[in-house]
Short mmCIF file of C-alpha atoms in Angstrom, two decimals:
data_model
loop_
_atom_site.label_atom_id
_atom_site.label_comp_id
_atom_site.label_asym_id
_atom_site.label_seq_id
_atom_site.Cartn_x
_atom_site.Cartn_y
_atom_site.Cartn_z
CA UNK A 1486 0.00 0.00 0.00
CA UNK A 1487 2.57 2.53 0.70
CA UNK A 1488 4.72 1.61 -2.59
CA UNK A 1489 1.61 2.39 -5.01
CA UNK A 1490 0.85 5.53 -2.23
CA UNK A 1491 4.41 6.83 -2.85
CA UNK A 1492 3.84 6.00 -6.66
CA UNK A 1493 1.05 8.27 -6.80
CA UNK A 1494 2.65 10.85 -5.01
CA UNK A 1495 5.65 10.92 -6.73
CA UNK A 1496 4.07 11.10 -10.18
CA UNK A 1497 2.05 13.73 -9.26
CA UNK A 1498 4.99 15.70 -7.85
CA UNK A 1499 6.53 15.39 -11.34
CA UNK A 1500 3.26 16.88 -12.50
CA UNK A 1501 3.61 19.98 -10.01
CA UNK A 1502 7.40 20.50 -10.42
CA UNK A 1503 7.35 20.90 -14.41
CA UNK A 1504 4.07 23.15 -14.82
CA UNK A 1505 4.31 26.70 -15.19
CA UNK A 1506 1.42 28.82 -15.62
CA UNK A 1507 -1.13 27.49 -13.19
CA UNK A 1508 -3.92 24.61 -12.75
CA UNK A 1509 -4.86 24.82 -16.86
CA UNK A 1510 -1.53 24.27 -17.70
CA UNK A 1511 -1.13 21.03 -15.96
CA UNK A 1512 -3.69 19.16 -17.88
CA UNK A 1513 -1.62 18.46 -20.46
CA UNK A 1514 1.21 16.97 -18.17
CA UNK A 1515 -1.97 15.11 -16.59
CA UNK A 1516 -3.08 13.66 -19.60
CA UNK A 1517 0.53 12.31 -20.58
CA UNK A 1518 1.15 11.25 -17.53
CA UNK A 1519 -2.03 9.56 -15.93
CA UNK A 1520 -3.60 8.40 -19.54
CA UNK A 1521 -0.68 7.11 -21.30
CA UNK A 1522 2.39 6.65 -18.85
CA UNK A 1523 0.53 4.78 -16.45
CA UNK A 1524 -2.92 4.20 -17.58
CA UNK A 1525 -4.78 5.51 -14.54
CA UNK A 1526 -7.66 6.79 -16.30
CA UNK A 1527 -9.42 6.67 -20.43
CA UNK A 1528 -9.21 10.02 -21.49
CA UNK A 1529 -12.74 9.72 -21.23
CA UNK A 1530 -12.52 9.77 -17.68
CA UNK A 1531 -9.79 12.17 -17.78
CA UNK A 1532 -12.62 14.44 -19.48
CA UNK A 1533 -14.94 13.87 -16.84
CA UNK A 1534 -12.68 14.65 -14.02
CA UNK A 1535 -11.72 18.20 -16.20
CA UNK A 1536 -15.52 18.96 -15.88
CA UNK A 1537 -16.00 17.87 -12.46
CA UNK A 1538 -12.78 19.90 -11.27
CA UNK A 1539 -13.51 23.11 -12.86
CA UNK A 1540 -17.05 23.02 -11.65
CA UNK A 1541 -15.58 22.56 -8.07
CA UNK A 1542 -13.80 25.05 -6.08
CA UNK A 1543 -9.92 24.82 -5.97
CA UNK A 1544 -7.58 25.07 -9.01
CA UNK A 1545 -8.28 22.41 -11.62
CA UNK A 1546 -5.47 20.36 -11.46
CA UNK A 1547 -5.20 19.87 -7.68
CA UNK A 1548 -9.29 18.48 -7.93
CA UNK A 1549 -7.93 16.06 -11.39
CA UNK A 1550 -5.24 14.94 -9.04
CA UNK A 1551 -7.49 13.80 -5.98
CA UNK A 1552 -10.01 12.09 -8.59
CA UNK A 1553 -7.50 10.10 -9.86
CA UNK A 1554 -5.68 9.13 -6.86
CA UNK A 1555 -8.78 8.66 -5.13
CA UNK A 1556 -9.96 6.46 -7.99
CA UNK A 1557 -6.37 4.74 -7.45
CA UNK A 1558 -6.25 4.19 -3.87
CA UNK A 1559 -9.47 5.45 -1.88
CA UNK A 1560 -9.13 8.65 0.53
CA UNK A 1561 -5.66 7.81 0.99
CA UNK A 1562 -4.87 7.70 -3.10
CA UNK A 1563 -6.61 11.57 -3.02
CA UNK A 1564 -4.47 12.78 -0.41
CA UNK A 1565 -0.75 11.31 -1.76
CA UNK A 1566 -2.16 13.08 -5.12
CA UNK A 1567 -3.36 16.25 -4.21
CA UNK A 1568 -0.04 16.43 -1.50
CA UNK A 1569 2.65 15.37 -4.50
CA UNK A 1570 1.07 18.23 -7.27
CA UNK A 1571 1.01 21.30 -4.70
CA UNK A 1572 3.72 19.90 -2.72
CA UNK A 1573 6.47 21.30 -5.34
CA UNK A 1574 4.53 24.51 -5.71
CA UNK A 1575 4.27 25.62 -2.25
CA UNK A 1576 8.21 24.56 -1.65
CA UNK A 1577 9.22 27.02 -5.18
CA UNK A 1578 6.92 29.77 -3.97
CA UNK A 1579 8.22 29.56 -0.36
CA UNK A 1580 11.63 29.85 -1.36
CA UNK A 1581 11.19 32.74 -4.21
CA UNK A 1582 8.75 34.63 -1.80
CA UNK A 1583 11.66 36.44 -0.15
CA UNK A 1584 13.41 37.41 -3.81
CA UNK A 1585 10.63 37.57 -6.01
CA UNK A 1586 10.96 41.55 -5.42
CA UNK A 1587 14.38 41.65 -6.19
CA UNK A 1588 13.77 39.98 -9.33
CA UNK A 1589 11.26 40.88 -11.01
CA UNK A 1590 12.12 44.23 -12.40
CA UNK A 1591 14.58 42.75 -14.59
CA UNK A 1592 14.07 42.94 -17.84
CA UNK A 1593 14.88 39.48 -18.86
CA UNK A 1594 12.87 38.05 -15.87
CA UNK A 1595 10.38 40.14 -16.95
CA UNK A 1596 11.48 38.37 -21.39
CA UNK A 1597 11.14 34.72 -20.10
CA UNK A 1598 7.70 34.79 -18.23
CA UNK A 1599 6.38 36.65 -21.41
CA UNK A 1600 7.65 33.35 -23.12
CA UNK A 1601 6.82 30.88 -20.60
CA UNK A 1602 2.93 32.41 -20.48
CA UNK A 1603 2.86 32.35 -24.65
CA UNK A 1604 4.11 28.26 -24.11
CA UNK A 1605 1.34 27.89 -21.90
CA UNK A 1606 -1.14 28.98 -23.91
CA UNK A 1607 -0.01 26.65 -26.51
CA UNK A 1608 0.34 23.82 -24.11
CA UNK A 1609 -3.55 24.22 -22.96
CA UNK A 1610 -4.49 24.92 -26.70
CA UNK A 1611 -3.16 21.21 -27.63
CA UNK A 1612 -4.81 19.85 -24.63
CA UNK A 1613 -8.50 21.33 -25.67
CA UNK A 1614 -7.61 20.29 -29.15
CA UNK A 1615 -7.25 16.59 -27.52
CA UNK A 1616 -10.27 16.62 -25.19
CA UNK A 1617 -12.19 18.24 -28.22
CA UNK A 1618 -11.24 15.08 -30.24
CA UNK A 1619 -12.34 12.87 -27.81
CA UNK A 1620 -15.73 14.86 -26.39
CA UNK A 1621 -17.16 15.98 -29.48
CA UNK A 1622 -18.23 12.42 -31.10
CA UNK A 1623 -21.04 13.17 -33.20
CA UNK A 1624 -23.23 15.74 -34.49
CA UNK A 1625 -25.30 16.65 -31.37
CA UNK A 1626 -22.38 16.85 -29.24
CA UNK A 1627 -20.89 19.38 -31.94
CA UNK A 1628 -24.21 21.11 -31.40
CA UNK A 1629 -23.46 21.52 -27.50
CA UNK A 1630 -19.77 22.75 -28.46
CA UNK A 1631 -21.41 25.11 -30.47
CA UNK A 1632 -23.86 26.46 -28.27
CA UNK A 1633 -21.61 26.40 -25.10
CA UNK A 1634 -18.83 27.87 -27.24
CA UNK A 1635 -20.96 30.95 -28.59
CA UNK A 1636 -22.47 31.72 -25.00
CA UNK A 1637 -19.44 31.72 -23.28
CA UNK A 1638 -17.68 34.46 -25.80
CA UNK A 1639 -21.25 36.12 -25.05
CA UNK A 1640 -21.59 35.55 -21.80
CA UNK A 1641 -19.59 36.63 -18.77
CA UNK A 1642 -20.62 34.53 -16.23
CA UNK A 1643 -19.19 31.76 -14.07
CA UNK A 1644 -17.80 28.00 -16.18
CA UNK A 1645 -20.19 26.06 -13.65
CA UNK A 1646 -23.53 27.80 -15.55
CA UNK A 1647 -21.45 26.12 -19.01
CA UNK A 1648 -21.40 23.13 -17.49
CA UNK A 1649 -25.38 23.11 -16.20
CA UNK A 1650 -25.87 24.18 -19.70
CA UNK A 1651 -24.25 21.65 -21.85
CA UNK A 1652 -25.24 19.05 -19.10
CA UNK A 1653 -29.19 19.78 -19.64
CA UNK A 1654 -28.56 19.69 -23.19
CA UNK A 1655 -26.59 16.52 -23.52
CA UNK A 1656 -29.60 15.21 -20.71
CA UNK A 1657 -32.17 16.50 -23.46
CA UNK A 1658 -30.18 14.77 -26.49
CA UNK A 1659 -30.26 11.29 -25.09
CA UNK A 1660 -33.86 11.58 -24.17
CA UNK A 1661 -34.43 12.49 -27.62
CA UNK A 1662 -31.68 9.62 -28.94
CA UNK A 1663 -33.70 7.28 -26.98
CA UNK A 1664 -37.28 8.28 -27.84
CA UNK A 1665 -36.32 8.37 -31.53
CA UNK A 1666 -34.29 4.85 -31.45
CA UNK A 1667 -30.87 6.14 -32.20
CA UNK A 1668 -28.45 4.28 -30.00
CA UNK A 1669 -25.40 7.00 -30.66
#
């Protein structure tokens, strides 16, 4: 029990050490390493737990972790998880928190987080390009994208009402699916 605890921890460390730019940023160092380094979750599930943790409070990735640890290894799995990806976070920001001042008036502190946000942009761009792949299946679930997609450039109003909204619709879409036959 404590090898596969210290597993999970440890992964999920990796996962918090290398990510720069916040809880959207990790999901594509999630995905790598929970889908297809170790095979913890589908991507489907992987999906579901990017729903479910941006609907919750707390950052993204820290909920992700404690779903899939938890799925791993009960309570115990959530807490290793959610310990190993803020654990190298709050050790980095504890330690620069007395020279961050110093620091960041440089100019080329100043040149390498403009570069390291523009990478993170791209790295969360690839990871919606991958979730989009995998979520949007068919033609009604295309028509939720759609919708969700135009009310939240429309809209400025909190993710969870997104989610309520493409949740009643994909609710309304399989009670039509099933009322007309269709099986997809």
């Amino acid at each position: 029990m404590i090898k596969i605890l210290w597993e999970i921890f440890i992964t999920f460390a990796k996962v918090g050490v290398m990510t720069f730019g916040g809880g959207m940023a990790m999901l594509p160092m999630l995905q790598r390493e929970i889908v297809e380094n170790k095979g913890w979750a589908t991507e489907e599930e992987m999906a579901d737990y990017y729903a479910i943790g941006q609907c919750t409070p707390g950052i993204i990735a820290v909920n992700t972790a404690t779903f899939v640890g938890n799925k791993q290894k009960g309570t115990l799995g959530g807490i290793a998880a959610t310990l190993g990806v803020v654990a190298p976070s709050l050790i980095i920001i504890t330690l620069l928190a007395g020279i961050i001042e110093y620091f960041s008036a440089l100019m080329w502190v100043k040149n390498a987080f403009a570069g390291i946000r523009v990478c993170v942009c791209v790295l969360i761009f690839n990871s919606v390009l991958k979730l989009g792949k995998k979520s949007v299946i068919d033609r009604w679930t295309l028509g939720i994208f759609v919708l969700v997609l135009a009310l939240s450039l429309a809209l400025d109003c909190s993710p969870v009402v997104f989610v309520l909204i493409a949740m009643l619709c994909g609710l309304v879409v399989r009670v039509l699916l099933v009322k007309d036959g269709e099986t997809k």
